Short mmCIF file of C-alpha atoms in Angstrom, two decimals:
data_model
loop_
_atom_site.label_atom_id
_atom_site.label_comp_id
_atom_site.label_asym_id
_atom_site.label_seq_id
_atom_site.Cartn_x
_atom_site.Cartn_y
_atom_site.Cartn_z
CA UNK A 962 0.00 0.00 0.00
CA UNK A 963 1.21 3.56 -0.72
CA UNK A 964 2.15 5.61 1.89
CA UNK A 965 0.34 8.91 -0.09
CA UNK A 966 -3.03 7.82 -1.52
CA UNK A 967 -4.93 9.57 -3.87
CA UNK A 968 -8.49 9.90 -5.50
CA UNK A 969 -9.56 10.13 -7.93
CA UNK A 970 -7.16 9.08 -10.12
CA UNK A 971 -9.01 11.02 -12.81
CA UNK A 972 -11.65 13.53 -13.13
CA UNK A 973 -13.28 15.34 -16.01
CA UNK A 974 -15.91 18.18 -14.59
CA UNK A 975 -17.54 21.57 -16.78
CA UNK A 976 -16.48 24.46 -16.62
CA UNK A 977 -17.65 26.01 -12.97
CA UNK A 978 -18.45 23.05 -10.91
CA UNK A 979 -16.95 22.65 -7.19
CA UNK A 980 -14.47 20.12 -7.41
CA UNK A 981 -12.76 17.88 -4.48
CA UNK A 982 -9.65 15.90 -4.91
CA UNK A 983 -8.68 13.75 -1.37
CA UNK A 984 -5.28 12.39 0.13
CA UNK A 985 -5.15 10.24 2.66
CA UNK A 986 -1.59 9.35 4.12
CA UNK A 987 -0.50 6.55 6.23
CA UNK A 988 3.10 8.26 7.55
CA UNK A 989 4.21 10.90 10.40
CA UNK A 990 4.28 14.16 8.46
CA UNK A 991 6.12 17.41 9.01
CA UNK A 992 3.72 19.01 6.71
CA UNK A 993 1.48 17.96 3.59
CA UNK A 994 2.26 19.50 -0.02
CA UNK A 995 -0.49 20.13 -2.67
CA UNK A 996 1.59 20.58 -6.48
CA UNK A 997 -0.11 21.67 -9.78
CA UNK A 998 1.85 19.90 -13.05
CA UNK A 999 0.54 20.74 -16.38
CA UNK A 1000 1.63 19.04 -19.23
CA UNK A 1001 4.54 20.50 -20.00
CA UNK A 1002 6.00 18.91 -16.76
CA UNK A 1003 6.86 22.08 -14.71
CA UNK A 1004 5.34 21.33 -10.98
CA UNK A 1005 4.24 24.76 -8.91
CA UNK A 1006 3.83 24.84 -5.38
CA UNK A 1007 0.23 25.23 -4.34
CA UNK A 1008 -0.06 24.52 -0.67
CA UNK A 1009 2.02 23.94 2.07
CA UNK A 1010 -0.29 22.90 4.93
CA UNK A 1011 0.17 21.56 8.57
CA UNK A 1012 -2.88 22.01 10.25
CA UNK A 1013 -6.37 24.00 9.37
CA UNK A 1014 -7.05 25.37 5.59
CA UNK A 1015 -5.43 27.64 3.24
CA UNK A 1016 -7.55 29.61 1.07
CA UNK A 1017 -5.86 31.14 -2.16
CA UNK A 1018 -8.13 32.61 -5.10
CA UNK A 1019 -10.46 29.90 -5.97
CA UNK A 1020 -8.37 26.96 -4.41
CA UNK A 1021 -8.94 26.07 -0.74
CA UNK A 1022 -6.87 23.10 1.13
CA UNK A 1023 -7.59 21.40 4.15
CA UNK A 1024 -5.93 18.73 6.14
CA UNK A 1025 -7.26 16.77 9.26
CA UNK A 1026 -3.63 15.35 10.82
CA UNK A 1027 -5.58 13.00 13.57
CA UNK A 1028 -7.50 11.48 10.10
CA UNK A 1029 -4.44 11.91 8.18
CA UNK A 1030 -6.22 13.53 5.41
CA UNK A 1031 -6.20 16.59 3.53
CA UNK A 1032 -8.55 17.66 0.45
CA UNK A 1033 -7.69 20.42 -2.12
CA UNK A 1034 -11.39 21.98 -3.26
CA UNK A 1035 -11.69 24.23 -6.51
CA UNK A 1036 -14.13 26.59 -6.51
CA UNK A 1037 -15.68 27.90 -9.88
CA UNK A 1038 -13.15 25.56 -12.11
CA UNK A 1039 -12.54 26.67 -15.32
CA UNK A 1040 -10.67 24.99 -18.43
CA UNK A 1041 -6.74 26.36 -17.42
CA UNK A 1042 -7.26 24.61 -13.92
CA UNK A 1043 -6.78 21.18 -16.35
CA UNK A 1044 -3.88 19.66 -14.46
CA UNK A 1045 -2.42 17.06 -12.61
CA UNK A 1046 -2.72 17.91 -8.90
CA UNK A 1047 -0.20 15.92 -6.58
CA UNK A 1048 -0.06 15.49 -3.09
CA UNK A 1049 3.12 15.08 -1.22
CA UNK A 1050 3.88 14.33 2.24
CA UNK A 1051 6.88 15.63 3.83
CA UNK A 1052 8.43 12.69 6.33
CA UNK A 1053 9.45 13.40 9.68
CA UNK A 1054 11.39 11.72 11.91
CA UNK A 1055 15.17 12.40 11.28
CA UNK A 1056 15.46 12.08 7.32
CA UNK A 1057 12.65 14.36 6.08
CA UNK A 1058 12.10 13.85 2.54
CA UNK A 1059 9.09 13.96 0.08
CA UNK A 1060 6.37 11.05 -0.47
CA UNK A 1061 4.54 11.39 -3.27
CA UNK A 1062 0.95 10.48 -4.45
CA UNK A 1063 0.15 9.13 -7.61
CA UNK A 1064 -1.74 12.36 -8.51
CA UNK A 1065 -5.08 13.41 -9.77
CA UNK A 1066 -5.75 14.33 -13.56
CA UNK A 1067 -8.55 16.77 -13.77
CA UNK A 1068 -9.56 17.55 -17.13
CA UNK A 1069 -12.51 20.55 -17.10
CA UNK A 1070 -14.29 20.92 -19.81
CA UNK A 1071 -15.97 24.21 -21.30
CA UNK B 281 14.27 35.81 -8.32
CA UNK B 282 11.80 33.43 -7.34
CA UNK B 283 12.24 30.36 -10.17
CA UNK B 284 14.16 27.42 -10.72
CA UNK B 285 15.46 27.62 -13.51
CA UNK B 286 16.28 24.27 -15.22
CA UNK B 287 18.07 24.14 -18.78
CA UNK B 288 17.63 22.63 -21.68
CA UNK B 289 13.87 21.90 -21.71
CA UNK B 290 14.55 19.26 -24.07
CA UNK B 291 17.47 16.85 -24.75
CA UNK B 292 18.08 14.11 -27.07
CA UNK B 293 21.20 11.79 -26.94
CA UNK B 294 22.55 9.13 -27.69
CA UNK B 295 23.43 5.91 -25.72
CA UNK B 296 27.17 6.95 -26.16
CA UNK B 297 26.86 10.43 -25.45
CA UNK B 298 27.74 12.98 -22.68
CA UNK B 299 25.48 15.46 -21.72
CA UNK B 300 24.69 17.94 -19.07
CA UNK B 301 21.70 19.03 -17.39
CA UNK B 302 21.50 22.28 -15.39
CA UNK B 303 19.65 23.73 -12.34
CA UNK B 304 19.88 27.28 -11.05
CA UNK B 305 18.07 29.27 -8.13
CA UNK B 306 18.98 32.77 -6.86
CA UNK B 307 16.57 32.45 -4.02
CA UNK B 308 20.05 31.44 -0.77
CA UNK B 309 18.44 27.84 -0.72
CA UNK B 310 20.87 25.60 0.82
CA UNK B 311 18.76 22.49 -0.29
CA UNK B 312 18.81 21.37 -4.08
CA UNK B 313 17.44 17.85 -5.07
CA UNK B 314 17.20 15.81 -8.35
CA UNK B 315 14.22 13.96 -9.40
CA UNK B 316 12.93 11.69 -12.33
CA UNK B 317 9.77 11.20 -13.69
CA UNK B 318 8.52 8.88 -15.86
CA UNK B 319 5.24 9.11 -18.06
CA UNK B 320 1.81 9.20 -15.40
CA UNK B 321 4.35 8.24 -12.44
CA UNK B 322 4.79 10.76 -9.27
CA UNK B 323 8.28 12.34 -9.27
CA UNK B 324 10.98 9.91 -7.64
CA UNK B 325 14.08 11.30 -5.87
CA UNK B 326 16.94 10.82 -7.39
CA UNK B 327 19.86 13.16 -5.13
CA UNK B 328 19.74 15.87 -2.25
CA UNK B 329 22.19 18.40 -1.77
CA UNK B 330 22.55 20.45 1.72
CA UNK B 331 25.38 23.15 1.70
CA UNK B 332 26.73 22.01 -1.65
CA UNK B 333 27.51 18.61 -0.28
CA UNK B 334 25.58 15.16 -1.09
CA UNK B 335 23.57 14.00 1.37
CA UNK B 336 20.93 11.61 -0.08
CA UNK B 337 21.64 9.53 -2.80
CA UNK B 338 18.70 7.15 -3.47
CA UNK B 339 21.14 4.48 -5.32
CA UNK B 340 20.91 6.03 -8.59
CA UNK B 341 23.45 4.46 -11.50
CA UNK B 342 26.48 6.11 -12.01
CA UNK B 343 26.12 7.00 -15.28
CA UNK B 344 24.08 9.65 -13.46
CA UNK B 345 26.51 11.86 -11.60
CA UNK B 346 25.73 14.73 -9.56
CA UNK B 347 27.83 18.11 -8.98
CA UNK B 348 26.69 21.18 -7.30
CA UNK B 349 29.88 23.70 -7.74
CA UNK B 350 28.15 26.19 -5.51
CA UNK B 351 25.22 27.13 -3.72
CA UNK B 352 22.88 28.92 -6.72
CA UNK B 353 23.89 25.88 -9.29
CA UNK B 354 23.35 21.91 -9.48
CA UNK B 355 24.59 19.47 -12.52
CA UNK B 356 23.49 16.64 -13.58
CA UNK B 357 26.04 14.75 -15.72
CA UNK B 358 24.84 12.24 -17.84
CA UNK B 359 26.92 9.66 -19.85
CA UNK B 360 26.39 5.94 -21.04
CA UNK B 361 22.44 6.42 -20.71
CA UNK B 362 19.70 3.53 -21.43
CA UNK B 363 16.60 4.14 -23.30
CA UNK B 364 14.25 3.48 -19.93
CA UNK B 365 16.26 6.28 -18.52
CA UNK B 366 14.34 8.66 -20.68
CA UNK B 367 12.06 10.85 -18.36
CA UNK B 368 11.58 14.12 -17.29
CA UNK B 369 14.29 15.17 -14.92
CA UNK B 370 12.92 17.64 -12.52
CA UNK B 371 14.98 20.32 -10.10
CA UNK B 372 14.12 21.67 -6.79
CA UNK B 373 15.39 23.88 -4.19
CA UNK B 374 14.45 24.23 -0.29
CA UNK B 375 15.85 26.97 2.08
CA UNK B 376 16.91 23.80 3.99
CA UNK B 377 17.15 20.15 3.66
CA UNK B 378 14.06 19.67 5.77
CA UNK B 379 12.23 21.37 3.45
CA UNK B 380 10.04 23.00 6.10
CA UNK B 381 9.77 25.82 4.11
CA UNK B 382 8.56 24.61 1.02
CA UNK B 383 9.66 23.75 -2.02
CA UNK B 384 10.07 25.53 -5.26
CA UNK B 385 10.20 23.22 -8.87
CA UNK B 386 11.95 23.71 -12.17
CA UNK B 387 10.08 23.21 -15.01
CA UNK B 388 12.10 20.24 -15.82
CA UNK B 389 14.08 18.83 -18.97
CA UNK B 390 12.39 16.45 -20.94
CA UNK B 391 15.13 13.97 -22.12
CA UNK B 392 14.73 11.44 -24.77
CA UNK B 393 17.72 8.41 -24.87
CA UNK B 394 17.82 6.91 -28.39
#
């Protein structure tokens, strides 16, 4: 089993529909990453969350650490939020280093 | 300067070649990792600088061979690649190796091993 899992794997949605993509972890964490790739392989930074919600434009992230899950939610989605959204857990416990989830392809559709 | 700055974008090569990637960051992160991705996979780690010195290496082949000459620049020298080493090869930097901070991401080089 993966230490990062997410779902769905994929997800097509129109153009201004709330959208929800979960990650559920299985590891101590120092903090929980959500990453935007689009296709031409350049990963940005979304969220860096280790307790509560973060709240930037129309992307909100949560994270529950005693349920060891976090969601990312998109608000009003629109065609350019077409992307692979990753979640990665940061390790803790002496050699901190990156676990990543499979990822989530969201295609939206005009 | 906020970016990581990764060059080329593209690369092809031969099995026999030598070639170079390059990462650069002008943010004073002390933390500077390598990663490969292949097609619909997550990113894997690949090597971890701290302070210009190699602390993780995740028992990568040596035909990969790291070298960060100082603390705005990491190499990645390639030589005597394989086909199924063709990926996209993605920076990153961290203020530290914990990475408590965050990370910022190159947009990668997409290299192709014929």
């Amino acid at each position: 089993k993966n230490e990062v899992e997410q779902s769905p794997q994929n997800l097509t949605a129109q153009e201004g529909e709330f959208i929800t993509i979960n990650c559920s972890y299985s590891v101590g964490i120092s903090a929980l990453h959500w990453l935007q790739q689009h296709p031409g392989g350049g990963i940005v930074s979304l969220f860096m969350l280790s307790s509560g919600k973060k709240k930037h434009g129309r992307l909100i992230a949560t994270i529950n650490i005693q349920e060891k899950h976090s969601s990312l939610h998109i608000t009003a989605s629109h065609p350019r939020d077409s992307a692979v959204y990753i979640c990665a857990v940061l390790t803790q416990g002496g050699s901190e280093k990156l676990v990543f989830g499979k990822g989530t392809k969201l295609t939206v559709n005009p | 300067d906020t970016e990581v700055t990764q060059t080329p974008k593209h690369l092809v090569m031969g099995m026999t070649n030598k070639k170079s990637l390059k990462c650069e960051q002008h943010m004073g992160h002390r933390a500077m990792y390598w990663y490969k991705q292949k097609a619909k996979k997550p990113p894997e780690l690949m090597f971890v600088y701290s302070y210009e010195k190699l602390s993780i290496n995740e028992s990568v082949p040596s035909r990969f061979s790291p070298e960060c000459p100082n603390s705005s620049l990491l190499n990645l020298h390639l030589h005597a690649l394989q086909p199924e080493d063709s990926a996209l090869y993605l920076c990153a930097s961290s203020r530290t190796w914990t990475g408590w901070d965050g990370y910022t991401f190159g947009s990668g080089t997409r290299l192709t091993v014929v």
